[in-house]
Short mmCIF file of C-alpha atoms and ligand atoms in Angstrom, two decimals:
data_model
loop_
_atom_site.label_atom_id
_atom_site.label_comp_id
_atom_site.label_asym_id
_atom_site.label_seq_id
_atom_site.Cartn_x
_atom_site.Cartn_y
_atom_site.Cartn_z
CA UNK A 1 106.09 126.96 79.23
CA UNK A 2 103.18 124.58 79.68
CA UNK A 3 99.85 124.41 81.48
CA UNK A 4 98.62 120.82 81.85
CA UNK A 5 95.24 119.76 83.24
CA UNK A 6 95.36 116.15 84.43
CA UNK A 7 92.69 113.67 85.46
CA UNK A 8 93.35 110.49 87.48
CA UNK A 9 90.53 108.03 88.21
CA UNK A 10 92.16 104.58 88.00
CA UNK A 11 90.86 103.25 91.31
CA UNK A 12 88.85 104.84 94.12
CA UNK A 13 90.08 108.44 93.87
CA UNK A 14 88.82 111.03 91.39
CA UNK A 15 91.47 113.69 91.08
CA UNK A 16 92.08 116.76 88.91
CA UNK A 17 95.29 118.79 88.96
CA UNK A 18 96.61 121.76 87.01
CA UNK A 19 100.39 122.03 86.65
CA UNK A 20 102.20 125.09 85.32
CA UNK A 21 105.61 124.27 83.86
CA UNK A 22 107.63 121.70 85.78
CA UNK A 23 106.46 122.10 89.35
CA UNK A 24 104.14 125.01 89.89
CA UNK A 25 101.12 123.03 91.04
CA UNK A 26 98.08 125.33 90.84
CA UNK A 27 95.72 122.73 92.32
CA UNK A 28 95.46 119.02 93.08
CA UNK A 29 91.92 118.11 94.11
CA UNK A 30 91.45 114.51 95.31
CA UNK A 31 87.96 113.14 96.02
CA UNK A 32 88.52 109.91 97.92
CA UNK A 33 85.84 107.23 98.27
CA UNK A 34 87.75 105.31 100.91
CA UNK A 35 85.06 105.70 103.60
CA UNK A 36 82.54 103.95 101.34
CA UNK A 37 84.84 101.08 100.29
CA UNK A 38 85.97 100.59 103.89
CA UNK A 39 82.48 99.25 104.66
CA UNK A 40 83.22 96.35 102.29
CA UNK A 41 86.86 95.77 103.34
CA UNK A 42 88.21 96.74 99.90
CA UNK A 43 87.46 98.61 96.68
CA UNK A 44 84.20 97.55 95.00
CA UNK A 45 84.77 98.37 91.29
CA UNK A 46 81.11 98.92 90.40
CA UNK A 47 80.64 101.38 93.27
CA UNK A 48 83.94 103.14 92.42
CA UNK A 49 82.92 103.91 88.82
CA UNK A 50 79.42 105.05 89.81
CA UNK A 51 80.83 107.40 92.44
CA UNK A 52 83.32 108.77 89.89
CA UNK A 53 80.44 109.62 87.54
CA UNK A 54 78.72 111.50 90.35
CA UNK A 55 81.70 113.63 91.32
CA UNK A 56 83.79 114.21 88.18
CA UNK A 57 82.17 117.54 87.18
CA UNK A 58 82.38 118.92 90.73
CA UNK A 59 86.05 117.93 91.10
CA UNK A 60 86.85 119.54 87.73
CA UNK A 61 85.00 122.77 88.61
CA UNK A 62 86.68 122.92 92.03
CA UNK A 63 90.10 122.47 90.43
CA UNK A 64 89.57 125.24 87.84
CA UNK A 65 88.21 127.51 90.54
CA UNK A 66 91.09 126.92 92.94
CA UNK A 67 93.69 127.40 90.18
CA UNK A 68 91.82 130.41 88.79
CA UNK A 69 92.35 129.03 85.29
CA UNK A 70 90.09 129.16 82.26
CA UNK A 71 89.95 125.93 80.23
CA UNK A 72 90.84 127.91 77.07
CA UNK A 73 94.28 128.63 78.56
CA UNK A 74 95.20 124.97 79.13
CA UNK A 75 97.81 123.52 76.72
CA UNK A 76 96.90 119.83 76.98
CA UNK A 77 94.63 117.40 78.81
CA UNK A 78 96.50 114.49 80.43
CA UNK A 79 94.60 111.47 81.69
CA UNK A 80 95.40 108.06 83.18
CA UNK A 81 94.76 105.44 80.47
CA UNK A 82 95.70 102.42 82.68
CA UNK A 83 96.55 100.19 84.41
CA UNK A 84 93.60 100.29 86.77
CA UNK A 85 89.94 99.38 87.12
CA UNK A 86 88.37 99.70 83.67
CA UNK A 87 85.07 101.20 84.87
CA UNK A 88 86.92 103.78 86.98
CA UNK A 89 89.39 104.65 84.20
CA UNK A 90 86.53 105.14 81.72
CA UNK A 91 85.03 108.01 83.69
CA UNK A 92 88.25 110.03 83.73
CA UNK A 93 88.95 109.18 80.10
CA UNK A 94 85.51 110.29 78.90
CA UNK A 95 85.84 113.56 80.79
CA UNK A 96 89.32 114.14 79.31
CA UNK A 97 88.19 113.36 75.75
CA UNK A 98 85.17 115.64 76.10
CA UNK A 99 87.40 118.54 77.23
CA UNK A 100 89.96 117.84 74.50
CA UNK A 101 87.28 117.79 71.81
CA UNK A 102 85.27 120.76 73.06
CA UNK A 103 88.27 123.01 73.71
CA UNK A 104 90.50 121.76 70.84
CA UNK A 105 93.28 120.63 73.15
CA UNK A 106 95.69 117.74 72.61
CA UNK A 107 94.96 114.58 74.63
CA UNK A 108 97.79 112.80 76.47
CA UNK A 109 97.13 109.27 77.76
CA UNK A 110 99.45 108.65 80.71
CA UNK A 111 100.55 105.29 82.12
CA UNK A 112 99.60 105.22 85.81
CA UNK A 113 103.05 103.99 86.90
CA UNK A 114 104.84 106.66 84.83
CA UNK A 115 102.69 109.08 86.83
CA UNK A 116 103.77 107.57 90.16
CA UNK A 117 107.42 107.76 89.05
CA UNK A 118 107.21 111.42 88.01
CA UNK A 119 105.53 112.43 91.29
CA UNK A 120 109.19 112.63 92.35
CA UNK A 121 109.85 115.47 89.91
CA UNK A 122 107.28 117.67 91.60
CA UNK A 123 110.04 118.53 94.10
CA UNK A 124 113.40 117.75 92.57
CA UNK A 125 115.00 116.80 89.24
CA UNK A 126 115.66 113.07 88.80
CA UNK A 127 119.29 112.23 88.02
CA UNK A 128 119.69 109.60 85.32
CA UNK A 129 120.47 106.78 85.03
CA UNK A 130 118.33 105.88 88.01
CA UNK A 131 116.60 102.85 89.46
CA UNK A 132 112.98 103.12 90.49
CA UNK A 133 111.38 100.90 93.10
CA UNK A 134 107.66 100.88 92.26
CA UNK A 135 105.56 99.81 95.25
CA UNK A 136 101.79 100.24 95.07
CA UNK A 137 98.55 98.36 95.60
CA UNK A 138 98.84 96.70 92.19
CA UNK A 139 102.57 96.81 91.41
CA UNK A 140 105.95 95.86 92.83
CA UNK A 141 108.64 96.43 90.24
CA UNK A 142 112.23 97.50 89.78
CA UNK A 143 112.51 99.81 86.78
CA UNK A 144 115.83 100.86 85.27
CA UNK A 145 115.64 104.33 83.72
CA UNK A 146 118.62 105.13 81.53
CA UNK A 147 117.29 108.58 80.71
CA UNK A 148 114.11 110.61 81.02
CA UNK A 149 110.97 108.64 80.17
CA UNK A 150 112.78 105.39 79.41
CA UNK A 151 111.54 102.38 81.33
CA UNK A 152 113.11 98.92 81.53
CA UNK A 153 111.37 96.59 83.97
CA UNK A 154 114.21 94.46 85.37
CA UNK A 155 112.22 92.74 88.11
CA UNK A 156 108.66 92.37 89.31
CA UNK A 157 106.44 90.48 91.70
CA UNK A 158 105.58 86.96 90.65
CA UNK A 159 102.32 87.04 92.63
CA UNK A 160 100.90 89.68 95.03
CA UNK A 161 101.95 93.32 94.96
CA UNK A 162 103.36 94.63 98.24
CA UNK A 163 100.42 97.00 98.87
CA UNK A 164 98.01 94.14 98.25
CA UNK A 165 99.91 92.00 100.81
CA UNK A 166 99.72 94.86 103.34
CA UNK A 167 95.98 95.21 102.79
CA UNK A 168 95.35 91.45 103.10
CA UNK A 169 97.36 91.25 106.31
CA UNK A 170 95.35 94.25 107.52
CA UNK A 171 92.14 92.39 106.78
CA UNK A 172 93.17 89.28 108.76
CA UNK A 173 94.11 91.53 111.69
CA UNK A 174 90.65 93.18 111.39
CA UNK A 175 92.14 96.60 110.64
CA UNK A 176 90.27 99.23 108.62
CA UNK A 177 90.90 99.33 104.86
CA UNK A 178 93.48 100.08 103.53
CA UNK A 179 95.69 98.15 105.94
CA UNK A 180 99.00 99.59 104.68
CA UNK A 181 99.10 102.90 106.58
CA UNK A 182 97.59 101.30 109.73
CA UNK A 183 100.18 98.48 109.79
CA UNK A 184 102.93 101.06 109.23
CA UNK A 185 101.75 102.95 112.34
CA UNK A 186 101.31 99.80 114.46
CA UNK A 187 104.74 98.47 113.45
CA UNK A 188 106.36 101.47 115.17
CA UNK A 189 105.16 100.35 118.60
CA UNK A 190 105.65 96.60 118.06
CA UNK A 191 108.60 94.20 118.39
CA UNK A 192 109.89 91.86 115.68
CA UNK A 193 108.97 88.79 117.72
CA UNK A 194 107.28 86.52 115.15
CA UNK A 195 109.44 84.46 112.82
CA UNK A 196 108.34 84.85 109.21
CA UNK A 197 109.93 83.58 105.98
CA UNK A 198 112.07 86.00 103.95
CA UNK A 199 110.35 85.94 100.53
CA UNK A 200 112.35 85.38 97.27
CA UNK A 201 115.63 85.68 99.10
CA UNK A 202 117.62 84.98 95.92
CA UNK A 203 119.83 86.76 93.38
CA UNK A 204 117.00 87.80 91.06
CA UNK A 205 115.36 91.21 90.98
CA UNK A 206 111.92 89.62 91.32
CA UNK A 207 109.65 89.71 94.33
CA UNK A 208 107.03 87.37 95.80
CA UNK A 209 104.80 88.40 98.65
CA UNK A 210 102.07 85.76 98.68
CA UNK A 211 104.14 83.31 100.79
CA UNK A 212 104.81 85.99 103.40
CA UNK A 213 101.16 87.03 103.40
CA UNK A 214 100.02 83.40 103.80
CA UNK A 215 102.52 82.87 106.65
CA UNK A 216 100.96 85.81 108.55
CA UNK A 217 97.42 84.58 107.85
CA UNK A 218 98.29 81.01 108.98
CA UNK A 219 99.99 82.27 112.11
CA UNK A 220 96.89 84.26 113.03
CA UNK A 221 94.45 81.42 112.24
CA UNK A 222 96.51 78.85 114.18
CA UNK A 223 96.65 81.18 117.19
CA UNK A 224 92.87 81.75 116.97
CA UNK A 225 92.23 77.99 116.89
CA UNK A 226 94.40 77.44 119.94
CA UNK A 227 92.69 80.34 121.68
CA UNK A 228 95.99 82.23 121.92
CA UNK A 229 96.24 86.02 121.75
CA UNK A 230 98.27 87.55 118.95
CA UNK A 231 100.08 90.81 119.69
CA UNK A 232 98.91 92.65 116.58
CA UNK A 233 101.59 95.35 116.84
CA UNK A 234 104.31 92.68 117.01
CA UNK A 235 102.90 90.83 114.01
CA UNK A 236 102.64 94.11 112.07
CA UNK A 237 106.26 94.91 112.97
CA UNK A 238 107.50 91.40 112.02
CA UNK A 239 105.65 91.50 108.67
CA UNK A 240 106.84 95.01 107.84
CA UNK A 241 110.48 94.25 108.76
CA UNK A 242 110.61 91.19 106.50
CA UNK A 243 108.84 92.90 103.58
CA UNK A 244 111.13 95.93 103.81
CA UNK A 245 114.27 93.83 104.12
CA UNK A 246 113.63 92.14 100.78
CA UNK A 247 112.55 95.37 99.04
CA UNK A 248 115.58 97.30 100.27
CA UNK A 249 118.20 94.59 99.66
CA UNK A 250 117.02 93.89 96.11
CA UNK A 251 116.76 97.58 95.27
CA UNK A 252 120.28 98.31 96.48
CA UNK A 253 121.70 95.27 94.68
CA UNK A 254 120.04 96.31 91.40
CA UNK A 255 121.20 99.92 91.83
CA UNK A 256 124.79 98.71 92.25
CA UNK A 257 124.60 96.21 89.36
CA UNK A 258 123.21 98.89 87.03
CA UNK A 259 125.56 101.59 88.38
CA UNK A 260 122.83 104.21 88.67
CA UNK A 261 123.23 107.70 90.10
CA UNK A 262 120.11 107.63 92.19
CA UNK A 263 117.33 105.41 93.59
CA UNK A 264 113.79 106.74 93.36
CA UNK A 265 110.67 105.26 94.96
CA UNK A 266 107.13 105.43 93.58
CA UNK A 267 103.58 104.27 94.45
CA UNK A 268 101.38 104.26 97.53
CA UNK A 269 103.76 102.17 99.66
CA UNK A 270 106.47 104.84 99.17
CA UNK A 271 104.63 106.58 102.05
CA UNK A 272 105.78 103.77 104.37
CA UNK A 273 107.94 105.16 107.17
CA UNK A 274 109.92 101.94 107.67
CA UNK A 275 110.77 101.72 103.96
CA UNK A 276 111.81 105.37 103.87
CA UNK A 277 114.08 104.98 106.87
CA UNK A 278 115.66 101.69 105.84
CA UNK A 279 116.39 102.75 102.24
CA UNK A 280 117.88 106.03 103.35
CA UNK A 281 120.05 104.32 105.99
CA UNK A 282 121.29 101.49 103.80
CA UNK A 283 121.65 103.00 100.36
CA UNK A 284 125.15 104.07 99.37
CA UNK A 285 123.62 106.48 96.83
CA UNK A 286 120.98 109.21 96.96
CA UNK A 287 117.34 108.12 97.44
CA UNK A 288 114.44 110.27 96.30
CA UNK A 289 110.91 109.79 97.66
CA UNK A 290 107.78 111.60 96.46
CA UNK A 291 106.35 114.12 98.95
CA UNK A 292 103.83 112.35 101.22
CA UNK A 293 100.88 114.11 99.56
CA UNK A 294 101.75 112.61 96.16
CA UNK A 295 102.53 108.99 97.19
CA UNK A 296 99.03 107.56 96.79
CA UNK A 297 96.91 108.15 93.69
CA UNK A 298 96.55 111.80 92.65
CA UNK A 299 96.36 113.80 89.43
CA UNK A 300 99.43 115.96 90.17
CA UNK A 301 101.64 112.98 89.31
CA UNK A 302 99.75 112.43 86.05
CA UNK A 303 100.26 116.11 85.21
CA UNK A 304 103.98 115.76 85.97
CA UNK A 305 104.40 112.80 83.58
CA UNK A 306 102.00 114.46 81.12
CA UNK A 307 104.18 117.57 81.08
CA UNK A 308 107.16 115.54 79.82
CA UNK A 309 104.97 113.78 77.23
CA UNK A 310 103.71 117.21 76.11
CA UNK A 311 107.27 118.40 75.59
CA UNK A 312 108.05 115.20 73.65
CA UNK A 313 104.84 115.67 71.57
CA UNK A 314 103.59 112.26 72.76
CA UNK A 315 99.93 112.94 72.03
CA UNK A 316 97.13 110.37 71.93
CA UNK A 317 94.35 109.91 69.38
CA UNK A 318 90.81 110.66 70.51
CA UNK A 319 89.92 106.97 70.15
CA UNK A 320 92.43 106.05 72.89
CA UNK A 321 91.10 103.18 75.04
CA UNK A 322 91.56 102.54 78.72
CA UNK A 323 93.01 99.15 79.63
CA UNK A 324 93.39 97.22 82.91
CA UNK A 325 97.04 96.68 81.98
CA UNK A 326 99.41 98.69 79.78
CA UNK A 327 103.06 97.78 79.18
CA UNK A 328 105.25 100.43 80.88
CA UNK A 329 108.26 99.69 78.65
CA UNK A 330 106.23 100.63 75.55
CA UNK A 331 105.85 104.16 76.94
CA UNK A 332 109.60 104.76 76.60
CA UNK A 333 110.89 107.57 74.45
CA UNK A 334 114.10 106.71 72.58
CA UNK A 335 117.11 109.00 72.94
O1 KG4 B 1 99.56 103.81 94.50
P1 KG4 B 1 98.31 103.56 95.26
O2 KG4 B 1 97.55 104.74 95.81
O3 KG4 B 1 97.29 102.76 94.39
C1 KG4 B 1 97.68 101.86 93.40
O4 KG4 B 1 98.10 102.32 92.32
O5 KG4 B 1 97.63 100.65 93.73
O6 KG4 B 1 98.70 102.57 96.44
C2 KG4 B 1 97.77 102.14 97.38
C3 KG4 B 1 98.46 101.15 98.29
C4 KG4 B 1 97.51 100.44 99.24
O7 KG4 B 1 97.76 99.05 99.16
C5 KG4 B 1 97.90 101.00 100.61
O8 KG4 B 1 97.69 100.09 101.67
C6 KG4 B 1 99.37 101.28 100.40
O9 KG4 B 1 99.45 101.82 99.10
N1 KG4 B 1 99.91 102.25 101.38
C7 KG4 B 1 100.82 101.91 102.32
C8 KG4 B 1 101.07 103.09 103.08
N2 KG4 B 1 100.29 104.10 102.57
C9 KG4 B 1 99.59 103.56 101.51
N3 KG4 B 1 101.43 100.75 102.58
C10 KG4 B 1 102.32 100.71 103.60
N4 KG4 B 1 102.60 101.79 104.37
C11 KG4 B 1 102.01 102.99 104.15
N5 KG4 B 1 102.30 104.04 104.91
ZN1 ZN B 2 98.59 104.12 92.06
#
């Protein structure tokens, strides 16, 4: 039995969730600032942390109210410690430490990517060993998980993360921020008519998306200079097809090489409809995706990872610091 209160504030969402046991989610409040950052075409860190300060108490109160839970009954306070924007992370961390200190509760600092991975367990048990494809705004990684809470990063992007590439392509096509979900939608009505390079088409498990992103940007700029019209839906479809092809082929190859039981997907780009369809169609083994509501940043996923850390007594000292980058492999629990 456990009752975990979790706080996630690593980027532009302030979120508080309360999770009872493995998957009885009593609340998952997400206060998004996307409408504000959209005005600037991307997240402005200084604005993000200031807006977090303004809303953290309200989000916490709303969560406790919706869950009908008294803070005294909580078993532990889980909080994202990184990676993320330092100013944003600080706000969630200070709130978590204050609650832990005032209510004499253990503090659990959760790695943001471990949170994304365990969003999958909010619906179904993960079968180990498994291979996780992590695809978010800041990460593109292949993680081998021999057992619960063990993380071996076997491949990663050498430059841009896939979500970042989506958002930059969105910007050059003058789409609202974030470009990822908009491109996903446009790609459905477009044709794969533009020829783009297949990035890092090699035997490694690494990715590279900056060449693909630059190819799209150059194609658009050259067309603009010549006064030619670009069919935005077709360019979105061509970009998405190529990005998905490399993600899916490398994931399946790694899953076969490591002889895993299951492929799981994590991070904001796991919401992508093309990726979902292609992985499901091409994978010879089971593929697990997080429910759509828990793909992008939310505290339910931090509570889910925090619940496992609570059971493993992985508690954090009250002088825990936030960091823009934390090593995922160091979070592993030996078995
Ligand atoms: O995991 P997340 O919420 O934040 C980070 O930890 O980075 O991921 C946000 C990223 C953004 O780049 C956004 O464009 C992308 O996820 N994203 C998508 C889709 N939904 C969100 N990318 C492609 N297709 C989608 N449907
Ligand atoms: Zn995230």
